[in-house]
PDB file of N, CA and C in Angstrom:
ATOM      1  N   MET A   1     -63.470  40.040 -11.379  1.00 48.00           N
ATOM      2  CA  MET A   1     -64.183  38.906 -10.911  1.00 48.00           C
ATOM      3  C   MET A   1     -63.256  38.606  -9.602  1.00 48.00           C
ATOM      4  N   ARG A   2     -63.572  38.523  -8.441  1.00 47.00           N
ATOM      5  CA  ARG A   2     -62.963  37.764  -7.499  1.00 47.00           C
ATOM      6  C   ARG A   2     -62.626  36.230  -7.295  1.00 47.00           C
ATOM      7  N   PRO A   3     -61.520  35.867  -7.079  1.00 45.00           N
ATOM      8  CA  PRO A   3     -61.434  34.512  -6.671  1.00 45.00           C
ATOM      9  C   PRO A   3     -62.087  34.170  -5.393  1.00 45.00           C
ATOM     10  N   PRO A   4     -62.836  32.807  -5.539  1.00 46.00           N
ATOM     11  CA  PRO A   4     -63.223  32.560  -4.049  1.00 46.00           C
ATOM     12  C   PRO A   4     -62.248  32.590  -2.937  1.00 46.00           C
ATOM     13  N   VAL A   5     -62.784  32.817  -1.739  1.00 45.00           N
ATOM     14  CA  VAL A   5     -61.998  32.859  -0.509  1.00 45.00           C
ATOM     15  C   VAL A   5     -61.624  31.950  -0.163  1.00 45.00           C
ATOM     16  N   ALA A   6     -61.976  30.718  -0.076  1.00 45.00           N
ATOM     17  CA  ALA A   6     -61.540  29.429   0.047  1.00 45.00           C
ATOM     18  C   ALA A   6     -60.317  28.902  -0.877  1.00 45.00           C
ATOM     19  N   LEU A   7     -60.447  29.268  -2.238  1.00 41.00           N
ATOM     20  CA  LEU A   7     -59.307  29.124  -2.866  1.00 41.00           C
ATOM     21  C   LEU A   7     -58.106  29.694  -2.512  1.00 41.00           C
ATOM     22  N   PHE A   8     -58.137  31.237  -2.278  1.00 42.00           N
ATOM     23  CA  PHE A   8     -56.870  31.899  -1.647  1.00 42.00           C
ATOM     24  C   PHE A   8     -56.443  31.304  -0.508  1.00 42.00           C
ATOM     25  N   ALA A   9     -57.086  30.768   0.473  1.00 46.00           N
ATOM     26  CA  ALA A   9     -56.735  30.417   1.616  1.00 46.00           C
ATOM     27  C   ALA A   9     -56.080  29.064   1.550  1.00 46.00           C
ATOM     28  N   LEU A  10     -56.708  28.186   0.338  1.00 45.00           N
ATOM     29  CA  LEU A  10     -55.909  26.780   0.191  1.00 45.00           C
ATOM     30  C   LEU A  10     -54.406  27.459  -0.212  1.00 45.00           C
ATOM     31  N   VAL A  11     -54.479  28.089  -1.247  1.00 47.00           N
ATOM     32  CA  VAL A  11     -53.217  28.379  -1.882  1.00 47.00           C
ATOM     33  C   VAL A  11     -52.129  29.168  -1.113  1.00 47.00           C
ATOM     34  N   ALA A  12     -52.861  29.916   0.062  1.00 50.00           N
ATOM     35  CA  ALA A  12     -51.740  30.540   1.164  1.00 50.00           C
ATOM     36  C   ALA A  12     -51.052  29.697   2.150  1.00 50.00           C
ATOM     37  N   CYS A  13     -52.278  28.683   2.127  1.00 51.00           N
ATOM     38  CA  CYS A  13     -51.674  27.667   3.364  1.00 51.00           C
ATOM     39  C   CYS A  13     -50.812  26.817   2.620  1.00 51.00           C
ATOM     40  N   THR A  14     -50.810  26.278   1.684  1.00 54.00           N
ATOM     41  CA  THR A  14     -49.742  25.395   0.869  1.00 54.00           C
ATOM     42  C   THR A  14     -48.728  26.337   0.605  1.00 54.00           C
ATOM     43  N   ALA A  15     -48.545  27.539   0.315  1.00 57.00           N
ATOM     44  CA  ALA A  15     -47.319  28.387   0.152  1.00 57.00           C
ATOM     45  C   ALA A  15     -46.805  28.246   1.728  1.00 57.00           C
ATOM     46  N   ALA A  16     -47.496  28.523   2.545  1.00 66.00           N
ATOM     47  CA  ALA A  16     -46.805  28.697   4.064  1.00 66.00           C
ATOM     48  C   ALA A  16     -46.312  27.605   4.612  1.00 66.00           C
ATOM     49  N   ALA A  17     -46.677  26.319   4.251  1.00 77.00           N
ATOM     50  CA  ALA A  17     -46.555  25.036   4.896  1.00 77.00           C
ATOM     51  C   ALA A  17     -45.356  24.190   4.258  1.00 77.00           C
ATOM     52  N   GLN A  18     -44.515  25.121   3.526  1.00 87.00           N
ATOM     53  CA  GLN A  18     -43.397  24.405   2.873  1.00 87.00           C
ATOM     54  C   GLN A  18     -42.605  23.412   4.248  1.00 87.00           C
ATOM     55  N   PRO A  19     -42.490  22.104   3.993  1.00 89.00           N
ATOM     56  CA  PRO A  19     -41.443  21.642   5.029  1.00 89.00           C
ATOM     57  C   PRO A  19     -40.147  21.679   4.761  1.00 89.00           C
ATOM     58  N   ARG A  20     -39.422  22.105   6.094  1.00 89.00           N
ATOM     59  CA  ARG A  20     -37.867  22.275   5.866  1.00 89.00           C
ATOM     60  C   ARG A  20     -36.927  21.286   6.881  1.00 89.00           C
ATOM     61  N   SER A  21     -36.081  20.845   6.462  1.00 90.00           N
ATOM     62  CA  SER A  21     -35.277  20.131   7.440  1.00 90.00           C
ATOM     63  C   SER A  21     -34.406  20.642   8.604  1.00 90.00           C
ATOM     64  N   VAL A  22     -34.704  20.192   9.640  1.00 88.00           N
ATOM     65  CA  VAL A  22     -33.571  20.750  10.693  1.00 88.00           C
ATOM     66  C   VAL A  22     -32.743  19.834  11.127  1.00 88.00           C
ATOM     67  N   TYR A  23     -31.438  20.019  11.410  1.00 89.00           N
ATOM     68  CA  TYR A  23     -30.385  18.912  11.866  1.00 89.00           C
ATOM     69  C   TYR A  23     -30.145  18.968  13.234  1.00 89.00           C
ATOM     70  N   THR A  24     -29.704  17.832  13.844  1.00 85.00           N
ATOM     71  CA  THR A  24     -29.048  18.225  15.136  1.00 85.00           C
ATOM     72  C   THR A  24     -27.832  17.357  14.788  1.00 85.00           C
ATOM     73  N   ALA A  25     -26.450  17.779  14.792  1.00 88.00           N
ATOM     74  CA  ALA A  25     -25.151  17.499  14.964  1.00 88.00           C
ATOM     75  C   ALA A  25     -25.113  16.298  15.992  1.00 88.00           C
ATOM     76  N   LEU A  26     -24.700  15.404  15.968  1.00 88.00           N
ATOM     77  CA  LEU A  26     -24.338  14.361  16.860  1.00 88.00           C
ATOM     78  C   LEU A  26     -22.857  14.100  17.420  1.00 88.00           C
ATOM     79  N   ASP A  27     -22.324  15.279  16.953  1.00 87.00           N
ATOM     80  CA  ASP A  27     -20.912  15.321  17.106  1.00 87.00           C
ATOM     81  C   ASP A  27     -20.825  16.098  18.383  1.00 87.00           C
ATOM     82  N   ARG A  28     -21.907  16.661  18.844  1.00 87.00           N
ATOM     83  CA  ARG A  28     -21.746  17.694  19.879  1.00 87.00           C
ATOM     84  C   ARG A  28     -22.366  17.101  21.330  1.00 87.00           C
ATOM     85  N   CYS A  29     -22.442  15.812  21.194  1.00 94.00           N
ATOM     86  CA  CYS A  29     -23.088  15.503  22.493  1.00 94.00           C
ATOM     87  C   CYS A  29     -22.127  15.220  23.528  1.00 94.00           C
ATOM     88  N   THR A  30     -22.416  14.931  24.721  1.00 96.00           N
ATOM     89  CA  THR A  30     -21.889  14.789  26.054  1.00 96.00           C
ATOM     90  C   THR A  30     -22.129  13.383  26.376  1.00 96.00           C
ATOM     91  N   THR A  31     -21.460  12.788  27.006  1.00 96.00           N
ATOM     92  CA  THR A  31     -21.587  11.370  27.643  1.00 96.00           C
ATOM     93  C   THR A  31     -22.288  11.555  28.947  1.00 96.00           C
ATOM     94  N   THR A  32     -23.324  10.936  29.199  1.00 97.00           N
ATOM     95  CA  THR A  32     -24.164  11.254  30.669  1.00 97.00           C
ATOM     96  C   THR A  32     -24.003   9.998  31.239  1.00 97.00           C
ATOM     97  N   GLU A  33     -23.975   9.013  30.703  1.00 97.00           N
ATOM     98  CA  GLU A  33     -23.614   7.696  31.458  1.00 97.00           C
ATOM     99  C   GLU A  33     -22.745   6.643  30.617  1.00 97.00           C
ATOM    100  N   LEU A  34     -21.961   5.739  31.316  1.00 96.00           N
ATOM    101  CA  LEU A  34     -20.903   4.915  30.924  1.00 96.00           C
ATOM    102  C   LEU A  34     -20.729   3.781  31.694  1.00 96.00           C
ATOM    103  N   ASN A  35     -20.934   2.855  31.284  1.00 96.00           N
ATOM    104  CA  ASN A  35     -20.542   1.378  31.846  1.00 96.00           C
ATOM    105  C   ASN A  35     -19.534   0.850  31.029  1.00 96.00           C
ATOM    106  N   THR A  36     -18.074   0.787  31.372  1.00 94.00           N
ATOM    107  CA  THR A  36     -17.259   0.006  30.501  1.00 94.00           C
ATOM    108  C   THR A  36     -17.339  -1.331  30.697  1.00 94.00           C
ATOM    109  N   ASP A  37     -17.592  -1.710  31.988  1.00 94.00           N
ATOM    110  CA  ASP A  37     -17.834  -3.215  32.162  1.00 94.00           C
ATOM    111  C   ASP A  37     -18.679  -3.796  31.306  1.00 94.00           C
ATOM    112  N   GLU A  38     -19.811  -3.478  31.169  1.00 93.00           N
ATOM    113  CA  GLU A  38     -21.181  -3.972  30.305  1.00 93.00           C
ATOM    114  C   GLU A  38     -21.033  -3.695  28.704  1.00 93.00           C
ATOM    115  N   GLY A  39     -20.113  -2.216  28.590  1.00 92.00           N
ATOM    116  CA  GLY A  39     -20.125  -1.790  27.235  1.00 92.00           C
ATOM    117  C   GLY A  39     -21.321  -0.993  26.567  1.00 92.00           C
ATOM    118  N   TRP A  40     -21.601   0.040  27.512  1.00 95.00           N
ATOM    119  CA  TRP A  40     -22.855   0.618  26.882  1.00 95.00           C
ATOM    120  C   TRP A  40     -22.638   1.996  27.251  1.00 95.00           C
ATOM    121  N   SER A  41     -23.426   3.135  26.632  1.00 96.00           N
ATOM    122  CA  SER A  41     -22.855   4.249  27.115  1.00 96.00           C
ATOM    123  C   SER A  41     -24.687   4.846  26.485  1.00 96.00           C
ATOM    124  N   THR A  42     -24.619   6.258  27.055  1.00 97.00           N
ATOM    125  CA  THR A  42     -25.627   7.310  26.994  1.00 97.00           C
ATOM    126  C   THR A  42     -25.085   8.598  26.627  1.00 97.00           C
ATOM    127  N   GLN A  43     -25.290   9.329  25.323  1.00 96.00           N
ATOM    128  CA  GLN A  43     -24.829  10.710  25.179  1.00 96.00           C
ATOM    129  C   GLN A  43     -26.153  11.477  25.131  1.00 96.00           C
ATOM    130  N   ARG A  44     -26.017  12.623  25.723  1.00 97.00           N
ATOM    131  CA  ARG A  44     -27.120  13.770  25.399  1.00 97.00           C
ATOM    132  C   ARG A  44     -26.718  14.757  24.394  1.00 97.00           C
ATOM    133  N   CYS A  45     -27.423  14.840  23.392  1.00 95.00           N
ATOM    134  CA  CYS A  45     -27.272  15.952  22.119  1.00 95.00           C
ATOM    135  C   CYS A  45     -28.283  17.038  22.308  1.00 95.00           C
ATOM    136  N   PRO A  46     -27.708  18.355  22.023  1.00 92.00           N
ATOM    137  CA  PRO A  46     -28.444  19.280  22.050  1.00 92.00           C
ATOM    138  C   PRO A  46     -29.129  19.569  20.879  1.00 92.00           C
ATOM    139  N   GLY A  47     -30.603  19.330  20.680  1.00 90.00           N
ATOM    140  CA  GLY A  47     -31.304  19.610  19.842  1.00 90.00           C
ATOM    141  C   GLY A  47     -32.080  20.811  19.159  1.00 90.00           C
ATOM    142  N   THR A  48     -32.898  20.885  18.900  1.00 90.00           N
ATOM    143  CA  THR A  48     -33.644  22.182  18.434  1.00 90.00           C
ATOM    144  C   THR A  48     -35.109  22.661  19.180  1.00 90.00           C
ATOM    145  N   ALA A  49     -35.703  23.620  18.900  1.00 91.00           N
ATOM    146  CA  ALA A  49     -36.771  23.937  19.529  1.00 91.00           C
ATOM    147  C   ALA A  49     -36.933  23.252  21.061  1.00 91.00           C
ATOM    148  N   GLY A  50     -35.706  23.339  21.828  1.00 93.00           N
ATOM    149  CA  GLY A  50     -35.992  22.802  23.302  1.00 93.00           C
ATOM    150  C   GLY A  50     -35.784  21.443  23.440  1.00 93.00           C
ATOM    151  N   TYR A  51     -35.829  20.878  22.280  1.00 94.00           N
ATOM    152  CA  TYR A  51     -35.760  18.945  22.233  1.00 94.00           C
ATOM    153  C   TYR A  51     -34.159  18.673  22.528  1.00 94.00           C
ATOM    154  N   THR A  52     -34.304  17.744  23.182  1.00 94.00           N
ATOM    155  CA  THR A  52     -32.710  16.920  23.126  1.00 94.00           C
ATOM    156  C   THR A  52     -32.839  15.312  22.551  1.00 94.00           C
ATOM    157  N   LEU A  53     -31.626  15.107  22.403  1.00 94.00           N
ATOM    158  CA  LEU A  53     -31.612  13.744  22.097  1.00 94.00           C
ATOM    159  C   LEU A  53     -30.582  12.923  23.033  1.00 94.00           C
ATOM    160  N   LEU A  54     -31.108  11.600  23.197  1.00 96.00           N
ATOM    161  CA  LEU A  54     -30.337  10.623  23.721  1.00 96.00           C
ATOM    162  C   LEU A  54     -30.050   9.591  23.080  1.00 96.00           C
ATOM    163  N   VAL A  55     -28.850   9.610  22.740  1.00 95.00           N
ATOM    164  CA  VAL A  55     -28.176   8.611  21.936  1.00 95.00           C
ATOM    165  C   VAL A  55     -27.639   7.423  22.701  1.00 95.00           C
ATOM    166  N   HIS A  56     -28.102   6.004  22.638  1.00 94.00           N
ATOM    167  CA  HIS A  56     -27.724   4.958  23.581  1.00 94.00           C
ATOM    168  C   HIS A  56     -27.032   4.024  22.707  1.00 94.00           C
ATOM    169  N   GLU A  57     -25.795   3.531  23.103  1.00 93.00           N
ATOM    170  CA  GLU A  57     -24.957   2.710  22.177  1.00 93.00           C
ATOM    171  C   GLU A  57     -24.836   1.656  23.393  1.00 93.00           C
ATOM    172  N   GLY A  58     -24.930   0.203  22.694  1.00 91.00           N
ATOM    173  CA  GLY A  58     -24.393  -1.162  23.467  1.00 91.00           C
ATOM    174  C   GLY A  58     -24.272  -1.924  22.445  1.00 91.00           C
ATOM    175  N   ASP A  59     -23.549  -3.136  22.791  1.00 86.00           N
ATOM    176  CA  ASP A  59     -23.176  -4.257  21.747  1.00 86.00           C
ATOM    177  C   ASP A  59     -23.045  -3.753  20.441  1.00 86.00           C
ATOM    178  N   LEU A  60     -22.617  -2.364  20.106  1.00 87.00           N
ATOM    179  CA  LEU A  60     -22.353  -2.061  18.843  1.00 87.00           C
ATOM    180  C   LEU A  60     -23.547  -2.035  17.969  1.00 87.00           C
ATOM    181  N   ARG A  61     -24.804  -1.472  18.871  1.00 90.00           N
ATOM    182  CA  ARG A  61     -26.162  -0.829  18.479  1.00 90.00           C
ATOM    183  C   ARG A  61     -26.359   0.410  18.967  1.00 90.00           C
ATOM    184  N   GLN A  62     -27.030   0.911  18.228  1.00 90.00           N
ATOM    185  CA  GLN A  62     -27.466   2.531  18.753  1.00 90.00           C
ATOM    186  C   GLN A  62     -28.887   2.592  18.323  1.00 90.00           C
ATOM    187  N   SER A  63     -29.317   3.723  19.441  1.00 90.00           N
ATOM    188  CA  SER A  63     -31.001   3.944  19.320  1.00 90.00           C
ATOM    189  C   SER A  63     -30.798   5.176  19.704  1.00 90.00           C
ATOM    190  N   VAL A  64     -31.996   6.003  19.595  1.00 92.00           N
ATOM    191  CA  VAL A  64     -31.933   7.543  20.063  1.00 92.00           C
ATOM    192  C   VAL A  64     -33.415   7.632  21.110  1.00 92.00           C
ATOM    193  N   ASP A  65     -33.535   8.194  21.963  1.00 94.00           N
ATOM    194  CA  ASP A  65     -34.901   9.032  22.480  1.00 94.00           C
ATOM    195  C   ASP A  65     -34.634  10.469  22.632  1.00 94.00           C
ATOM    196  N   VAL A  66     -36.094  10.626  22.255  1.00 94.00           N
ATOM    197  CA  VAL A  66     -36.204  11.947  21.986  1.00 94.00           C
ATOM    198  C   VAL A  66     -37.038  12.502  23.186  1.00 94.00           C
ATOM    199  N   VAL A  67     -36.195  13.864  23.692  1.00 97.00           N
ATOM    200  CA  VAL A  67     -36.641  14.501  25.014  1.00 97.00           C
ATOM    201  C   VAL A  67     -37.244  15.558  24.703  1.00 97.00           C
ATOM    202  N   ALA A  68     -38.405  15.502  24.792  1.00 97.00           N
ATOM    203  CA  ALA A  68     -39.532  16.706  24.757  1.00 97.00           C
ATOM    204  C   ALA A  68     -39.022  17.739  25.573  1.00 97.00           C
ATOM    205  N   PRO A  69     -39.319  19.304  25.176  1.00 96.00           N
ATOM    206  CA  PRO A  69     -39.021  20.413  26.110  1.00 96.00           C
ATOM    207  C   PRO A  69     -39.736  20.339  27.626  1.00 96.00           C
ATOM    208  N   GLY A  70     -40.548  19.622  27.686  1.00 95.00           N
ATOM    209  CA  GLY A  70     -41.415  19.306  29.106  1.00 95.00           C
ATOM    210  C   GLY A  70     -41.032  18.098  29.801  1.00 95.00           C
ATOM    211  N   GLY A  71     -39.822  17.514  29.268  1.00 96.00           N
ATOM    212  CA  GLY A  71     -38.967  16.356  29.847  1.00 96.00           C
ATOM    213  C   GLY A  71     -39.664  14.793  29.712  1.00 96.00           C
ATOM    214  N   ALA A  72     -40.680  15.081  28.841  1.00 97.00           N
ATOM    215  CA  ALA A  72     -41.073  13.672  28.371  1.00 97.00           C
ATOM    216  C   ALA A  72     -40.107  13.118  27.343  1.00 97.00           C
ATOM    217  N   VAL A  73     -40.089  11.635  27.544  1.00 97.00           N
ATOM    218  CA  VAL A  73     -38.923  10.980  26.902  1.00 97.00           C
ATOM    219  C   VAL A  73     -39.854   9.891  26.107  1.00 97.00           C
ATOM    220  N   TYR A  74     -39.401  10.052  24.762  1.00 96.00           N
ATOM    221  CA  TYR A  74     -40.122   9.082  23.245  1.00 96.00           C
ATOM    222  C   TYR A  74     -38.896   8.081  22.872  1.00 96.00           C
ATOM    223  N   PRO A  75     -38.851   6.675  23.519  1.00 95.00           N
ATOM    224  CA  PRO A  75     -37.960   6.196  23.108  1.00 95.00           C
ATOM    225  C   PRO A  75     -38.318   5.704  21.751  1.00 95.00           C
ATOM    226  N   LEU A  76     -37.408   5.826  20.448  1.00 91.00           N
ATOM    227  CA  LEU A  76     -37.252   5.090  19.326  1.00 91.00           C
ATOM    228  C   LEU A  76     -37.264   3.859  19.037  1.00 91.00           C
ATOM    229  N   ASP A  77     -36.460   2.998  20.190  1.00 92.00           N
ATOM    230  CA  ASP A  77     -36.101   1.828  19.647  1.00 92.00           C
ATOM    231  C   ASP A  77     -35.509   1.243  18.857  1.00 92.00           C
ATOM    232  N   PHE A  78     -34.633   1.868  17.947  1.00 86.00           N
ATOM    233  CA  PHE A  78     -34.300   1.575  16.660  1.00 86.00           C
ATOM    234  C   PHE A  78     -33.791  -0.222  16.657  1.00 86.00           C
ATOM    235  N   TRP A  79     -33.211  -0.660  17.791  1.00 83.00           N
ATOM    236  CA  TRP A  79     -32.777  -1.828  17.844  1.00 83.00           C
ATOM    237  C   TRP A  79     -33.793  -3.044  18.070  1.00 83.00           C
ATOM    238  N   SER A  80     -34.767  -2.457  18.275  1.00 84.00           N
ATOM    239  CA  SER A  80     -36.295  -3.552  18.215  1.00 84.00           C
ATOM    240  C   SER A  80     -36.891  -3.323  16.900  1.00 84.00           C
ATOM    241  N   VAL A  81     -37.263  -1.838  16.730  1.00 85.00           N
ATOM    242  CA  VAL A  81     -37.986  -1.560  15.698  1.00 85.00           C
ATOM    243  C   VAL A  81     -37.339  -1.762  14.084  1.00 85.00           C
ATOM    244  N   ILE A  82     -36.243  -1.278  14.067  1.00 81.00           N
ATOM    245  CA  ILE A  82     -35.594  -1.228  12.859  1.00 81.00           C
ATOM    246  C   ILE A  82     -34.650  -2.613  12.542  1.00 81.00           C
ATOM    247  N   THR A  83     -33.653  -2.752  13.543  1.00 79.00           N
ATOM    248  CA  THR A  83     -33.125  -4.057  13.322  1.00 79.00           C
ATOM    249  C   THR A  83     -32.413  -4.182  14.795  1.00 79.00           C
ATOM    250  N   SER A  84     -32.251  -5.448  14.864  1.00 81.00           N
ATOM    251  CA  SER A  84     -31.511  -6.068  15.933  1.00 81.00           C
ATOM    252  C   SER A  84     -29.833  -6.290  15.760  1.00 81.00           C
ATOM    253  N   ALA A  85     -29.588  -5.945  14.482  1.00 83.00           N
ATOM    254  CA  ALA A  85     -28.092  -6.188  13.969  1.00 83.00           C
ATOM    255  C   ALA A  85     -27.391  -4.995  14.250  1.00 83.00           C
ATOM    256  N   PHE A  86     -25.926  -5.059  14.238  1.00 81.00           N
ATOM    257  CA  PHE A  86     -25.167  -4.008  14.322  1.00 81.00           C
ATOM    258  C   PHE A  86     -25.805  -2.698  13.822  1.00 81.00           C
ATOM    259  N   SER A  87     -25.740  -1.694  14.399  1.00 81.00           N
ATOM    260  CA  SER A  87     -26.431  -0.247  13.496  1.00 81.00           C
ATOM    261  C   SER A  87     -25.662   0.756  14.552  1.00 81.00           C
ATOM    262  N   SER A  88     -25.444   1.910  13.558  1.00 83.00           N
ATOM    263  CA  SER A  88     -24.956   3.277  13.884  1.00 83.00           C
ATOM    264  C   SER A  88     -25.950   4.339  13.378  1.00 83.00           C
ATOM    265  N   VAL A  89     -26.269   5.316  14.198  1.00 85.00           N
ATOM    266  CA  VAL A  89     -27.231   6.358  13.881  1.00 85.00           C
ATOM    267  C   VAL A  89     -26.759   7.591  12.640  1.00 85.00           C
ATOM    268  N   GLY A  90     -25.367   7.469  12.847  1.00 87.00           N
ATOM    269  CA  GLY A  90     -24.556   8.393  11.719  1.00 87.00           C
ATOM    270  C   GLY A  90     -24.222   9.929  12.307  1.00 87.00           C
ATOM    271  N   PRO A  91     -23.801  10.615  11.621  1.00 91.00           N
ATOM    272  CA  PRO A  91     -23.416  12.243  12.202  1.00 91.00           C
ATOM    273  C   PRO A  91     -24.288  12.987  12.472  1.00 91.00           C
ATOM    274  N   ARG A  92     -25.371  12.771  12.029  1.00 89.00           N
ATOM    275  CA  ARG A  92     -26.727  13.908  12.382  1.00 89.00           C
ATOM    276  C   ARG A  92     -27.970  13.254  12.503  1.00 89.00           C
ATOM    277  N   ALA A  93     -28.992  13.951  13.103  1.00 87.00           N
ATOM    278  CA  ALA A  93     -30.284  13.755  12.905  1.00 87.00           C
ATOM    279  C   ALA A  93     -30.970  14.461  12.397  1.00 87.00           C
ATOM    280  N   GLU A  94     -32.056  14.161  11.644  1.00 86.00           N
ATOM    281  CA  GLU A  94     -32.875  15.362  10.870  1.00 86.00           C
ATOM    282  C   GLU A  94     -34.188  15.289  11.860  1.00 86.00           C
TER     283      GLU A  94
END
C-alpha cells in the first residue's frame, strides 16, 4: 500500500524547509558618513544574498537599515521601536 501523495509532499516540504541562520559580521563595515560635530555616523556593511546593512550611530545609540538588492531601504528604527536608551547592535547581525 502506497502512502498518500499529500503526506509525502508534506514530509518532503518539512524536511527541505529547515531554517538556518546566516550572519553578517559588523566589524567589516566601512564608514560612509561621519559628523564629528554632531556625533553621528553611518557604516555600510556587506550582507548576504545581495543585501547590505547600514549601521547608524548617534548619541550612544545604534540602529540598522536593511538595503535590499534593488536599493530599497528598510529602516528598523531600533531607537524608536526597541529602546530610546543607550544601545549597541553588537558584533554581528543574524
